[in-house]
Amino acid sequence: MSIRIDHEKCIGCKTCYNDCPMDVFTCDDAPGSKPQVTYAEECWHCGICWMDCPKRAIDLTTPASFW
């Protein structure tokens, strides 16, 4: 599965960063900074980040080979 943040939509609320149980995201403490996908290989594909993002800025793509 690939996980990506659309930084055009992202408002920097850090919900994905705070909610991810696997710490897939990193984020600078500076005001206005936006989370980055740093550890995609650690992703459990639970979808919490996608569900909780208020701007739907998270894109989760599952390759056919995953199933």
PDB file of N, CA and C in Angstrom:
ATOM      1  N   MET A   1       0.850  -1.172   0.000  1.00  0.00           N
ATOM      2  CA  MET A   1       0.000   0.000   0.000  1.00  0.00           C
ATOM      3  C   MET A   1       0.891   1.228   0.000  1.00  0.00           C
ATOM      4  N   SER A   2       0.474   2.203  -0.743  1.00  0.00           N
ATOM      5  CA  SER A   2       1.217   3.449  -0.701  1.00  0.00           C
ATOM      6  C   SER A   2       0.376   4.483   0.036  1.00  0.00           C
ATOM      7  N   ILE A   3       1.049   5.337   0.750  1.00  0.00           N
ATOM      8  CA  ILE A   3       0.398   6.396   1.509  1.00  0.00           C
ATOM      9  C   ILE A   3       1.053   7.713   1.127  1.00  0.00           C
ATOM     10  N   ARG A   4       0.213   8.705   0.883  1.00  0.00           N
ATOM     11  CA  ARG A   4       0.712   9.988   0.413  1.00  0.00           C
ATOM     12  C   ARG A   4      -0.140  11.100   1.007  1.00  0.00           C
ATOM     13  N   ILE A   5       0.493  12.237   1.283  1.00  0.00           N
ATOM     14  CA  ILE A   5      -0.229  13.423   1.741  1.00  0.00           C
ATOM     15  C   ILE A   5      -0.283  14.415   0.590  1.00  0.00           C
ATOM     16  N   ASP A   6      -1.475  14.878   0.282  1.00  0.00           N
ATOM     17  CA  ASP A   6      -1.649  15.927  -0.721  1.00  0.00           C
ATOM     18  C   ASP A   6      -1.454  17.259  -0.001  1.00  0.00           C
ATOM     19  N   HIS A   7      -0.281  17.844  -0.156  1.00  0.00           N
ATOM     20  CA  HIS A   7       0.043  19.073   0.572  1.00  0.00           C
ATOM     21  C   HIS A   7      -0.707  20.291   0.052  1.00  0.00           C
ATOM     22  N   GLU A   8      -1.405  20.142  -1.070  1.00  0.00           N
ATOM     23  CA  GLU A   8      -2.290  21.216  -1.542  1.00  0.00           C
ATOM     24  C   GLU A   8      -3.544  21.273  -0.663  1.00  0.00           C
ATOM     25  N   LYS A   9      -4.002  20.113  -0.214  1.00  0.00           N
ATOM     26  CA  LYS A   9      -5.196  20.032   0.630  1.00  0.00           C
ATOM     27  C   LYS A   9      -4.869  20.130   2.120  1.00  0.00           C
ATOM     28  N   CYS A  10      -3.704  19.659   2.504  1.00  0.00           N
ATOM     29  CA  CYS A  10      -3.309  19.594   3.913  1.00  0.00           C
ATOM     30  C   CYS A  10      -3.283  20.984   4.539  1.00  0.00           C
ATOM     31  N   ILE A  11      -3.901  21.109   5.723  1.00  0.00           N
ATOM     32  CA  ILE A  11      -3.918  22.384   6.441  1.00  0.00           C
ATOM     33  C   ILE A  11      -2.931  22.390   7.611  1.00  0.00           C
ATOM     34  N   GLY A  12      -2.185  21.305   7.768  1.00  0.00           N
ATOM     35  CA  GLY A  12      -1.181  21.237   8.825  1.00  0.00           C
ATOM     36  C   GLY A  12      -1.757  21.036  10.217  1.00  0.00           C
ATOM     37  N   CYS A  13      -2.928  20.423  10.318  1.00  0.00           N
ATOM     38  CA  CYS A  13      -3.557  20.214  11.633  1.00  0.00           C
ATOM     39  C   CYS A  13      -2.865  19.106  12.430  1.00  0.00           C
ATOM     40  N   LYS A  14      -2.103  18.275  11.752  1.00  0.00           N
ATOM     41  CA  LYS A  14      -1.326  17.187  12.358  1.00  0.00           C
ATOM     42  C   LYS A  14      -2.186  16.060  12.938  1.00  0.00           C
ATOM     43  N   THR A  15      -3.437  15.979  12.500  1.00  0.00           N
ATOM     44  CA  THR A  15      -4.310  14.901  12.966  1.00  0.00           C
ATOM     45  C   THR A  15      -3.732  13.541  12.595  1.00  0.00           C
ATOM     46  N   CYS A  16      -3.251  13.397  11.377  1.00  0.00           N
ATOM     47  CA  CYS A  16      -2.669  12.121  10.941  1.00  0.00           C
ATOM     48  C   CYS A  16      -1.458  11.763  11.803  1.00  0.00           C
ATOM     49  N   TYR A  17      -0.631  12.742  12.055  1.00  0.00           N
ATOM     50  CA  TYR A  17       0.572  12.563  12.870  1.00  0.00           C
ATOM     51  C   TYR A  17       0.197  12.116  14.283  1.00  0.00           C
ATOM     52  N   ASN A  18      -0.804  12.749  14.859  1.00  0.00           N
ATOM     53  CA  ASN A  18      -1.208  12.446  16.232  1.00  0.00           C
ATOM     54  C   ASN A  18      -1.968  11.130  16.359  1.00  0.00           C
ATOM     55  N   ASP A  19      -2.713  10.739  15.325  1.00  0.00           N
ATOM     56  CA  ASP A  19      -3.575   9.561  15.417  1.00  0.00           C
ATOM     57  C   ASP A  19      -2.937   8.254  14.960  1.00  0.00           C
ATOM     58  N   CYS A  20      -1.892   8.318  14.165  1.00  0.00           N
ATOM     59  CA  CYS A  20      -1.295   7.109  13.601  1.00  0.00           C
ATOM     60  C   CYS A  20      -0.699   6.217  14.696  1.00  0.00           C
ATOM     61  N   PRO A  21      -1.183   4.965  14.819  1.00  0.00           N
ATOM     62  CA  PRO A  21      -0.648   4.078  15.850  1.00  0.00           C
ATOM     63  C   PRO A  21       0.769   3.578  15.555  1.00  0.00           C
ATOM     64  N   MET A  22       1.225   3.735  14.318  1.00  0.00           N
ATOM     65  CA  MET A  22       2.536   3.225  13.933  1.00  0.00           C
ATOM     66  C   MET A  22       3.576   4.321  13.704  1.00  0.00           C
ATOM     67  N   ASP A  23       3.227   5.565  13.966  1.00  0.00           N
ATOM     68  CA  ASP A  23       4.168   6.688  13.798  1.00  0.00           C
ATOM     69  C   ASP A  23       4.771   6.729  12.397  1.00  0.00           C
ATOM     70  N   VAL A  24       3.917   6.572  11.405  1.00  0.00           N
ATOM     71  CA  VAL A  24       4.336   6.611  10.005  1.00  0.00           C
ATOM     72  C   VAL A  24       4.758   8.025   9.595  1.00  0.00           C
ATOM     73  N   PHE A  25       4.169   9.020  10.260  1.00  0.00           N
ATOM     74  CA  PHE A  25       4.397  10.418   9.906  1.00  0.00           C
ATOM     75  C   PHE A  25       5.407  11.080  10.843  1.00  0.00           C
ATOM     76  N   THR A  26       6.124  12.039  10.316  1.00  0.00           N
ATOM     77  CA  THR A  26       6.943  12.924  11.139  1.00  0.00           C
ATOM     78  C   THR A  26       6.480  14.341  10.854  1.00  0.00           C
ATOM     79  N   CYS A  27       6.753  15.220  11.800  1.00  0.00           N
ATOM     80  CA  CYS A  27       6.328  16.599  11.622  1.00  0.00           C
ATOM     81  C   CYS A  27       7.224  17.519  12.433  1.00  0.00           C
ATOM     82  N   ASP A  28       7.585  18.608  11.823  1.00  0.00           N
ATOM     83  CA  ASP A  28       8.366  19.646  12.476  1.00  0.00           C
ATOM     84  C   ASP A  28       7.455  20.385  13.453  1.00  0.00           C
ATOM     85  N   ASP A  29       8.012  20.892  14.544  1.00  0.00           N
ATOM     86  CA  ASP A  29       7.224  21.636  15.526  1.00  0.00           C
ATOM     87  C   ASP A  29       6.953  23.076  15.111  1.00  0.00           C
ATOM     88  N   ALA A  30       7.567  23.523  14.040  1.00  0.00           N
ATOM     89  CA  ALA A  30       7.400  24.909  13.604  1.00  0.00           C
ATOM     90  C   ALA A  30       5.952  25.176  13.186  1.00  0.00           C
ATOM     91  N   PRO A  31       5.437  26.350  13.517  1.00  0.00           N
ATOM     92  CA  PRO A  31       4.076  26.699  13.095  1.00  0.00           C
ATOM     93  C   PRO A  31       3.940  26.622  11.571  1.00  0.00           C
ATOM     94  N   GLY A  32       2.836  26.060  11.129  1.00  0.00           N
ATOM     95  CA  GLY A  32       2.580  25.956   9.696  1.00  0.00           C
ATOM     96  C   GLY A  32       3.227  24.764   9.017  1.00  0.00           C
ATOM     97  N   SER A  33       4.020  23.992   9.760  1.00  0.00           N
ATOM     98  CA  SER A  33       4.656  22.826   9.141  1.00  0.00           C
ATOM     99  C   SER A  33       3.610  21.745   8.901  1.00  0.00           C
ATOM    100  N   LYS A  34       3.853  20.937   7.901  1.00  0.00           N
ATOM    101  CA  LYS A  34       2.918  19.877   7.537  1.00  0.00           C
ATOM    102  C   LYS A  34       3.595  18.523   7.699  1.00  0.00           C
ATOM    103  N   PRO A  35       2.827  17.514   8.108  1.00  0.00           N
ATOM    104  CA  PRO A  35       3.392  16.178   8.282  1.00  0.00           C
ATOM    105  C   PRO A  35       3.968  15.626   6.982  1.00  0.00           C
ATOM    106  N   GLN A  36       4.924  14.736   7.145  1.00  0.00           N
ATOM    107  CA  GLN A  36       5.550  14.032   6.025  1.00  0.00           C
ATOM    108  C   GLN A  36       5.408  12.529   6.272  1.00  0.00           C
ATOM    109  N   VAL A  37       5.239  11.769   5.214  1.00  0.00           N
ATOM    110  CA  VAL A  37       5.244  10.309   5.323  1.00  0.00           C
ATOM    111  C   VAL A  37       6.708   9.894   5.333  1.00  0.00           C
ATOM    112  N   THR A  38       7.170   9.428   6.475  1.00  0.00           N
ATOM    113  CA  THR A  38       8.581   9.086   6.632  1.00  0.00           C
ATOM    114  C   THR A  38       8.804   7.578   6.718  1.00  0.00           C
ATOM    115  N   TYR A  39       7.876   6.877   7.322  1.00  0.00           N
ATOM    116  CA  TYR A  39       8.040   5.439   7.541  1.00  0.00           C
ATOM    117  C   TYR A  39       6.868   4.665   6.930  1.00  0.00           C
ATOM    118  N   ALA A  40       6.672   4.815   5.633  1.00  0.00           N
ATOM    119  CA  ALA A  40       5.544   4.169   4.945  1.00  0.00           C
ATOM    120  C   ALA A  40       5.558   2.652   5.116  1.00  0.00           C
ATOM    121  N   GLU A  41       6.735   2.066   5.207  1.00  0.00           N
ATOM    122  CA  GLU A  41       6.829   0.610   5.347  1.00  0.00           C
ATOM    123  C   GLU A  41       6.285   0.122   6.687  1.00  0.00           C
ATOM    124  N   GLU A  42       6.102   1.018   7.651  1.00  0.00           N
ATOM    125  CA  GLU A  42       5.558   0.656   8.964  1.00  0.00           C
ATOM    126  C   GLU A  42       4.031   0.713   8.998  1.00  0.00           C
ATOM    127  N   CYS A  43       3.424   1.206   7.929  1.00  0.00           N
ATOM    128  CA  CYS A  43       1.973   1.416   7.886  1.00  0.00           C
ATOM    129  C   CYS A  43       1.218   0.093   8.002  1.00  0.00           C
ATOM    130  N   TRP A  44       0.214   0.053   8.873  1.00  0.00           N
ATOM    131  CA  TRP A  44      -0.641  -1.124   9.058  1.00  0.00           C
ATOM    132  C   TRP A  44      -1.822  -1.119   8.101  1.00  0.00           C
ATOM    133  N   HIS A  45      -1.993  -0.037   7.354  1.00  0.00           N
ATOM    134  CA  HIS A  45      -3.112   0.111   6.417  1.00  0.00           C
ATOM    135  C   HIS A  45      -4.450   0.155   7.136  1.00  0.00           C
ATOM    136  N   CYS A  46      -4.453   0.693   8.350  1.00  0.00           N
ATOM    137  CA  CYS A  46      -5.682   0.742   9.146  1.00  0.00           C
ATOM    138  C   CYS A  46      -6.640   1.833   8.675  1.00  0.00           C
ATOM    139  N   GLY A  47      -6.128   2.868   8.021  1.00  0.00           N
ATOM    140  CA  GLY A  47      -6.975   3.930   7.491  1.00  0.00           C
ATOM    141  C   GLY A  47      -7.369   5.004   8.480  1.00  0.00           C
ATOM    142  N   ILE A  48      -6.843   4.952   9.697  1.00  0.00           N
ATOM    143  CA  ILE A  48      -7.191   5.969  10.691  1.00  0.00           C
ATOM    144  C   ILE A  48      -6.830   7.364  10.195  1.00  0.00           C
ATOM    145  N   CYS A  49      -5.667   7.516   9.619  1.00  0.00           N
ATOM    146  CA  CYS A  49      -5.243   8.832   9.124  1.00  0.00           C
ATOM    147  C   CYS A  49      -6.197   9.337   8.051  1.00  0.00           C
ATOM    148  N   TRP A  50      -6.595   8.451   7.157  1.00  0.00           N
ATOM    149  CA  TRP A  50      -7.506   8.812   6.071  1.00  0.00           C
ATOM    150  C   TRP A  50      -8.879   9.202   6.612  1.00  0.00           C
ATOM    151  N   MET A  51      -9.391   8.412   7.556  1.00  0.00           N
ATOM    152  CA  MET A  51     -10.714   8.680   8.120  1.00  0.00           C
ATOM    153  C   MET A  51     -10.750   9.970   8.934  1.00  0.00           C
ATOM    154  N   ASP A  52      -9.682  10.250   9.661  1.00  0.00           N
ATOM    155  CA  ASP A  52      -9.680  11.395  10.570  1.00  0.00           C
ATOM    156  C   ASP A  52      -9.262  12.708   9.932  1.00  0.00           C
ATOM    157  N   CYS A  53      -8.654  12.670   8.761  1.00  0.00           N
ATOM    158  CA  CYS A  53      -8.185  13.898   8.112  1.00  0.00           C
ATOM    159  C   CYS A  53      -9.383  14.777   7.727  1.00  0.00           C
ATOM    160  N   PRO A  54      -9.461  15.998   8.271  1.00  0.00           N
ATOM    161  CA  PRO A  54     -10.617  16.856   7.982  1.00  0.00           C
ATOM    162  C   PRO A  54     -10.668  17.357   6.540  1.00  0.00           C
ATOM    163  N   LYS A  55      -9.560  17.314   5.831  1.00  0.00           N
ATOM    164  CA  LYS A  55      -9.512  17.798   4.450  1.00  0.00           C
ATOM    165  C   LYS A  55      -9.330  16.680   3.425  1.00  0.00           C
ATOM    166  N   ARG A  56      -9.361  15.430   3.886  1.00  0.00           N
ATOM    167  CA  ARG A  56      -9.153  14.272   3.009  1.00  0.00           C
ATOM    168  C   ARG A  56      -7.874  14.423   2.184  1.00  0.00           C
ATOM    169  N   ALA A  57      -6.820  14.826   2.874  1.00  0.00           N
ATOM    170  CA  ALA A  57      -5.533  15.052   2.215  1.00  0.00           C
ATOM    171  C   ALA A  57      -4.668  13.795   2.172  1.00  0.00           C
ATOM    172  N   ILE A  58      -5.140  12.710   2.758  1.00  0.00           N
ATOM    173  CA  ILE A  58      -4.396  11.453   2.773  1.00  0.00           C
ATOM    174  C   ILE A  58      -4.887  10.572   1.630  1.00  0.00           C
ATOM    175  N   ASP A  59      -3.949  10.039   0.878  1.00  0.00           N
ATOM    176  CA  ASP A  59      -4.278   9.132  -0.217  1.00  0.00           C
ATOM    177  C   ASP A  59      -3.681   7.766   0.104  1.00  0.00           C
ATOM    178  N   LEU A  60      -4.537   6.782   0.264  1.00  0.00           N
ATOM    179  CA  LEU A  60      -4.105   5.402   0.487  1.00  0.00           C
ATOM    180  C   LEU A  60      -4.426   4.606  -0.770  1.00  0.00           C
ATOM    181  N   THR A  61      -3.423   4.000  -1.351  1.00  0.00           N
ATOM    182  CA  THR A  61      -3.608   3.216  -2.562  1.00  0.00           C
ATOM    183  C   THR A  61      -3.145   1.795  -2.298  1.00  0.00           C
ATOM    184  N   THR A  62      -4.023   0.854  -2.553  1.00  0.00           N
ATOM    185  CA  THR A  62      -3.693  -0.546  -2.346  1.00  0.00           C
ATOM    186  C   THR A  62      -3.443  -1.209  -3.695  1.00  0.00           C
ATOM    187  N   PRO A  63      -2.235  -1.732  -3.912  1.00  0.00           N
ATOM    188  CA  PRO A  63      -1.978  -2.434  -5.171  1.00  0.00           C
ATOM    189  C   PRO A  63      -2.758  -3.749  -5.220  1.00  0.00           C
ATOM    190  N   ALA A  64      -3.094  -4.194  -6.408  1.00  0.00           N
ATOM    191  CA  ALA A  64      -3.848  -5.437  -6.582  1.00  0.00           C
ATOM    192  C   ALA A  64      -3.128  -6.619  -5.946  1.00  0.00           C
ATOM    193  N   SER A  65      -1.810  -6.598  -5.938  1.00  0.00           N
ATOM    194  CA  SER A  65      -1.036  -7.705  -5.366  1.00  0.00           C
ATOM    195  C   SER A  65      -1.191  -7.801  -3.852  1.00  0.00           C
ATOM    196  N   PHE A  66      -1.694  -6.745  -3.212  1.00  0.00           N
ATOM    197  CA  PHE A  66      -1.889  -6.746  -1.760  1.00  0.00           C
ATOM    198  C   PHE A  66      -2.944  -7.770  -1.366  1.00  0.00           C
ATOM    199  N   TRP A  67      -3.961  -7.932  -2.198  1.00  0.00           N
ATOM    200  CA  TRP A  67      -5.064  -8.836  -1.902  1.00  0.00           C
ATOM    201  C   TRP A  67      -4.774 -10.183  -2.480  1.00  0.00           C
TER     202      TRP A  67
END
